Tab-separated table of N, CA and C in Angstrom:
chain	number	residue	atom	x	y	z
A	1	MET	N	0.835	-1.178	0.000
A	1	MET	CA	0.000	0.000	0.000
A	1	MET	C	0.882	1.245	0.000
A	2	ARG	N	0.317	2.303	-0.544
A	2	ARG	CA	1.012	3.596	-0.498
A	2	ARG	C	0.313	4.526	0.480
A	3	PHE	N	1.122	5.343	1.131
A	3	PHE	CA	0.614	6.278	2.113
A	3	PHE	C	1.192	7.657	1.848
A	4	MET	N	0.339	8.673	1.951
A	4	MET	CA	0.795	10.058	1.933
A	4	MET	C	0.981	10.442	3.390
A	5	VAL	N	2.178	10.841	3.714
A	5	VAL	CA	2.525	11.222	5.080
A	5	VAL	C	2.813	12.715	5.089
A	6	VAL	N	2.092	13.443	5.911
A	6	VAL	CA	2.377	14.865	6.096
A	6	VAL	C	3.043	14.998	7.453
A	7	GLU	N	4.255	15.502	7.429
A	7	GLU	CA	5.011	15.714	8.662
A	7	GLU	C	4.951	17.194	9.016
A	8	HIS	N	4.574	17.479	10.241
A	8	HIS	CA	4.594	18.847	10.759
A	8	HIS	C	5.747	18.905	11.753
A	9	TYR	N	6.762	19.672	11.435
A	9	TYR	CA	7.946	19.745	12.288
A	9	TYR	C	7.619	20.508	13.568
A	10	LEU	N	7.855	19.887	14.708
A	10	LEU	CA	7.501	20.479	15.996
A	10	LEU	C	8.494	21.531	16.463
A	11	HIS	N	9.762	21.383	16.085
A	11	HIS	CA	10.827	22.292	16.541
A	11	HIS	C	11.637	22.828	15.366
A	12	GLY	N	11.007	22.900	14.190
A	12	GLY	CA	11.701	23.342	12.999
A	12	GLY	C	12.375	22.190	12.268
A	13	ALA	N	12.928	22.500	11.118
A	13	ALA	CA	13.517	21.478	10.251
A	13	ALA	C	14.905	21.022	10.700
A	14	ALA	N	15.678	21.900	11.333
A	14	ALA	CA	17.071	21.561	11.664
A	14	ALA	C	17.197	20.286	12.490
A	15	PRO	N	16.436	20.090	13.578
A	15	PRO	CA	16.591	18.848	14.345
A	15	PRO	C	16.237	17.599	13.535
A	16	VAL	N	15.271	17.727	12.640
A	16	VAL	CA	14.882	16.589	11.800
A	16	VAL	C	16.027	16.214	10.868
A	17	TYR	N	16.624	17.212	10.216
A	17	TYR	CA	17.702	16.923	9.277
A	17	TYR	C	18.986	16.501	9.990
A	18	GLU	N	19.197	16.983	11.188
A	18	GLU	CA	20.359	16.517	11.965
A	18	GLU	C	20.232	15.033	12.289
A	19	ARG	N	19.039	14.602	12.736
A	19	ARG	CA	18.838	13.178	13.037
A	19	ARG	C	18.904	12.344	11.773
A	20	LEU	N	18.322	12.837	10.704
A	20	LEU	CA	18.354	12.112	9.432
A	20	LEU	C	19.787	11.913	8.966
A	21	ARG	N	20.608	12.960	9.070
A	21	ARG	CA	22.014	12.861	8.666
A	21	ARG	C	22.773	11.888	9.556
A	22	ALA	N	22.472	11.883	10.837
A	22	ALA	CA	23.196	11.026	11.788
A	22	ALA	C	22.797	9.557	11.707
A	23	GLY	N	21.521	9.287	11.424
A	23	GLY	CA	21.087	7.896	11.512
A	23	GLY	C	20.154	7.398	10.438
A	24	GLY	N	19.898	8.200	9.426
A	24	GLY	CA	19.001	7.765	8.362
A	24	GLY	C	17.540	7.864	8.777
A	25	ARG	N	16.664	7.327	7.950
A	25	ARG	CA	15.224	7.446	8.165
A	25	ARG	C	14.689	6.523	9.250
A	26	ALA	N	15.395	5.471	9.568
A	26	ALA	CA	14.981	4.510	10.600
A	26	ALA	C	13.649	3.845	10.267
A	27	VAL	N	13.461	3.505	9.001
A	27	VAL	CA	12.231	2.801	8.629
A	27	VAL	C	12.383	1.315	8.928
A	28	PRO	N	11.329	0.684	9.437
A	28	PRO	CA	11.399	-0.749	9.734
A	28	PRO	C	11.388	-1.584	8.452
A	29	ASP	N	11.731	-2.863	8.600
A	29	ASP	CA	11.664	-3.785	7.464
A	29	ASP	C	10.260	-3.772	6.882
A	30	GLY	N	10.178	-3.792	5.573
A	30	GLY	CA	8.900	-3.810	4.889
A	30	GLY	C	8.347	-2.432	4.555
A	31	VAL	N	8.967	-1.390	5.075
A	31	VAL	CA	8.533	-0.013	4.798
A	31	VAL	C	9.560	0.630	3.883
A	32	THR	N	9.089	1.290	2.824
A	32	THR	CA	9.968	1.896	1.835
A	32	THR	C	9.625	3.362	1.648
A	33	PHE	N	10.637	4.198	1.733
A	33	PHE	CA	10.507	5.613	1.409
A	33	PHE	C	10.485	5.741	-0.106
A	34	VAL	N	9.513	6.486	-0.658
A	34	VAL	CA	9.406	6.671	-2.104
A	34	VAL	C	9.958	8.032	-2.517
A	35	ASP	N	9.424	9.101	-1.951
A	35	ASP	CA	9.879	10.446	-2.299
A	35	ASP	C	9.307	11.430	-1.295
A	36	SER	N	9.851	12.654	-1.278
A	36	SER	CA	9.318	13.668	-0.366
A	36	SER	C	9.518	15.065	-0.924
A	37	TRP	N	8.736	16.004	-0.380
A	37	TRP	CA	8.777	17.408	-0.751
A	37	TRP	C	8.566	18.218	0.520
A	38	VAL	N	9.267	19.320	0.642
A	38	VAL	CA	9.177	20.176	1.824
A	38	VAL	C	8.712	21.559	1.390
A	39	ASP	N	7.817	22.169	2.179
A	39	ASP	CA	7.382	23.519	1.820
A	39	ASP	C	8.530	24.504	2.002
A	40	GLU	N	8.426	25.624	1.348
A	40	GLU	CA	9.518	26.597	1.335
A	40	GLU	C	9.823	27.177	2.709
A	41	SER	N	8.853	27.159	3.611
A	41	SER	CA	9.098	27.669	4.968
A	41	SER	C	9.774	26.632	5.862
A	42	LEU	N	9.963	25.418	5.348
A	42	LEU	CA	10.595	24.308	6.073
A	42	LEU	C	9.825	23.922	7.333
A	43	ASP	N	8.488	24.031	7.255
A	43	ASP	CA	7.632	23.647	8.380
A	43	ASP	C	6.977	22.292	8.201
A	44	ARG	N	6.776	21.879	6.939
A	44	ARG	CA	6.064	20.644	6.638
A	44	ARG	C	6.746	19.873	5.531
A	45	CYS	N	6.574	18.566	5.609
A	45	CYS	CA	7.111	17.670	4.588
A	45	CYS	C	6.011	16.719	4.165
A	46	TRP	N	5.891	16.493	2.855
A	46	TRP	CA	4.966	15.505	2.312
A	46	TRP	C	5.806	14.344	1.814
A	47	GLN	N	5.488	13.154	2.274
A	47	GLN	CA	6.248	11.966	1.873
A	47	GLN	C	5.303	10.907	1.351
A	48	VAL	N	5.773	10.159	0.387
A	48	VAL	CA	5.081	8.955	-0.046
A	48	VAL	C	5.884	7.775	0.482
A	49	MET	N	5.184	6.903	1.203
A	49	MET	CA	5.791	5.713	1.777
A	49	MET	C	5.022	4.490	1.287
A	50	GLU	N	5.718	3.367	1.154
A	50	GLU	CA	5.064	2.096	0.842
A	50	GLU	C	5.218	1.183	2.040
A	51	ALA	N	4.139	0.500	2.385
A	51	ALA	CA	4.157	-0.423	3.525
A	51	ALA	C	3.025	-1.423	3.341
A	52	PRO	N	3.146	-2.582	3.971
A	52	PRO	CA	2.087	-3.579	3.834
A	52	PRO	C	0.750	-3.113	4.403
A	53	ASP	N	0.789	-2.268	5.450
A	53	ASP	CA	-0.422	-1.765	6.091
A	53	ASP	C	-0.058	-0.546	6.938
A	54	ARG	N	-1.048	0.132	7.435
A	54	ARG	CA	-0.842	1.349	8.223
A	54	ARG	C	-0.029	1.074	9.483
A	55	GLU	N	-0.288	-0.040	10.129
A	55	GLU	CA	0.394	-0.378	11.369
A	55	GLU	C	1.898	-0.552	11.177
A	56	SER	N	2.313	-0.897	9.974
A	56	SER	CA	3.742	-1.075	9.695
A	56	SER	C	4.522	0.232	9.827
A	57	LEU	N	3.838	1.357	9.763
A	57	LEU	CA	4.493	2.659	9.889
A	57	LEU	C	4.670	3.089	11.347
A	58	ASP	N	4.039	2.375	12.277
A	58	ASP	CA	4.028	2.814	13.680
A	58	ASP	C	5.414	2.917	14.312
A	59	ALA	N	6.279	1.943	14.088
A	59	ALA	CA	7.624	1.995	14.685
A	59	ALA	C	8.391	3.203	14.165
A	60	TRP	N	8.233	3.495	12.895
A	60	TRP	CA	8.902	4.648	12.290
A	60	TRP	C	8.385	5.951	12.887
A	61	THR	N	7.063	6.097	12.980
A	61	THR	CA	6.521	7.346	13.517
A	61	THR	C	6.866	7.516	14.993
A	62	ARG	N	6.900	6.430	15.748
A	62	ARG	CA	7.303	6.530	17.164
A	62	ARG	C	8.737	7.036	17.294
A	63	ALA	N	9.615	6.595	16.409
A	63	ALA	CA	11.027	6.990	16.476
A	63	ALA	C	11.224	8.486	16.220
A	64	TRP	N	10.273	9.111	15.557
A	64	TRP	CA	10.387	10.525	15.199
A	64	TRP	C	9.378	11.407	15.924
A	65	SER	N	8.545	10.844	16.782
A	65	SER	CA	7.424	11.589	17.361
A	65	SER	C	7.848	12.740	18.273
A	66	ASP	N	9.100	12.757	18.721
A	66	ASP	CA	9.562	13.892	19.528
A	66	ASP	C	9.866	15.118	18.669
A	67	LEU	N	10.004	14.900	17.360
A	67	LEU	CA	10.337	15.995	16.446
A	67	LEU	C	9.245	16.298	15.424
A	68	VAL	N	8.354	15.327	15.203
A	68	VAL	CA	7.401	15.420	14.093
A	68	VAL	C	6.013	14.969	14.539
A	69	ASP	N	4.995	15.704	14.112
A	69	ASP	CA	3.609	15.269	14.242
A	69	ASP	C	3.193	14.747	12.871
A	70	PHE	N	2.627	13.548	12.822
A	70	PHE	CA	2.333	12.880	11.557
A	70	PHE	C	0.849	12.863	11.239
A	71	GLU	N	0.525	13.085	9.964
A	71	GLU	CA	-0.785	12.817	9.381
A	71	GLU	C	-0.545	11.748	8.331
A	72	ILE	N	-1.239	10.630	8.399
A	72	ILE	CA	-0.996	9.535	7.455
A	72	ILE	C	-2.314	9.116	6.817
A	73	THR	N	-2.307	9.058	5.480
A	73	THR	CA	-3.498	8.688	4.726
A	73	THR	C	-3.120	7.662	3.677
A	74	ALA	N	-3.858	6.561	3.623
A	74	ALA	CA	-3.665	5.589	2.545
A	74	ALA	C	-4.148	6.222	1.249
A	75	VAL	N	-3.373	6.057	0.176
A	75	VAL	CA	-3.719	6.647	-1.122
A	75	VAL	C	-3.660	5.586	-2.215
A	76	VAL	N	-4.389	5.858	-3.284
A	76	VAL	CA	-4.371	4.985	-4.466
A	76	VAL	C	-4.031	5.837	-5.678
A	77	PRO	N	-3.456	5.234	-6.716
A	77	PRO	CA	-3.171	5.989	-7.943
A	77	PRO	C	-4.468	6.501	-8.581
A	78	THR	N	-4.353	7.556	-9.343
A	78	THR	CA	-5.521	8.175	-9.962
A	78	THR	C	-6.302	7.200	-10.827
A	79	ASP	N	-5.612	6.346	-11.584
A	79	ASP	CA	-6.340	5.410	-12.450
A	79	ASP	C	-7.164	4.430	-11.625
A	80	GLU	N	-6.657	4.001	-10.480
A	80	GLU	CA	-7.433	3.115	-9.610
A	80	GLU	C	-8.608	3.859	-8.992
A	81	ALA	N	-8.415	5.118	-8.621
A	81	ALA	CA	-9.502	5.919	-8.066
A	81	ALA	C	-10.625	6.053	-9.100
A	82	ALA	N	-10.259	6.302	-10.356
A	82	ALA	CA	-11.254	6.429	-11.411
A	82	ALA	C	-12.011	5.099	-11.609
A	83	ARG	N	-11.270	4.001	-11.596
A	83	ARG	CA	-11.901	2.685	-11.755
A	83	ARG	C	-12.886	2.440	-10.621
A	84	ARG	N	-12.506	2.740	-9.391
A	84	ARG	CA	-13.400	2.560	-8.242
A	84	ARG	C	-14.625	3.470	-8.335
A	85	ALA	N	-14.400	4.716	-8.726
A	85	ALA	CA	-15.490	5.680	-8.778
A	85	ALA	C	-16.499	5.348	-9.876
A	86	LEU	N	-15.999	4.845	-10.993
A	86	LEU	CA	-16.864	4.600	-12.130
A	86	LEU	C	-17.343	3.169	-12.227
A	87	GLY	N	-16.829	2.306	-11.350
A	87	GLY	CA	-17.283	0.934	-11.293
A	87	GLY	C	-16.784	0.133	-12.424
């Protein structure tokens, strides 16, 4: 499954990037980082992650919860959304 993850930085971007540089993303087995984008104010990050299910992201979000507040939504590609909507 794919998930859109919106990260809201609690203490700014610097602590997040310092930890990332020191230890990587710390994603558990079975979870894959796809891509990310950060707003110009460096307050939020949008990430696409792949994981077998929502619960698979829990260890990752716990590891970063002191620096980041997470919004996580399961997403489907546009062609699948159209197929579902139109039957």
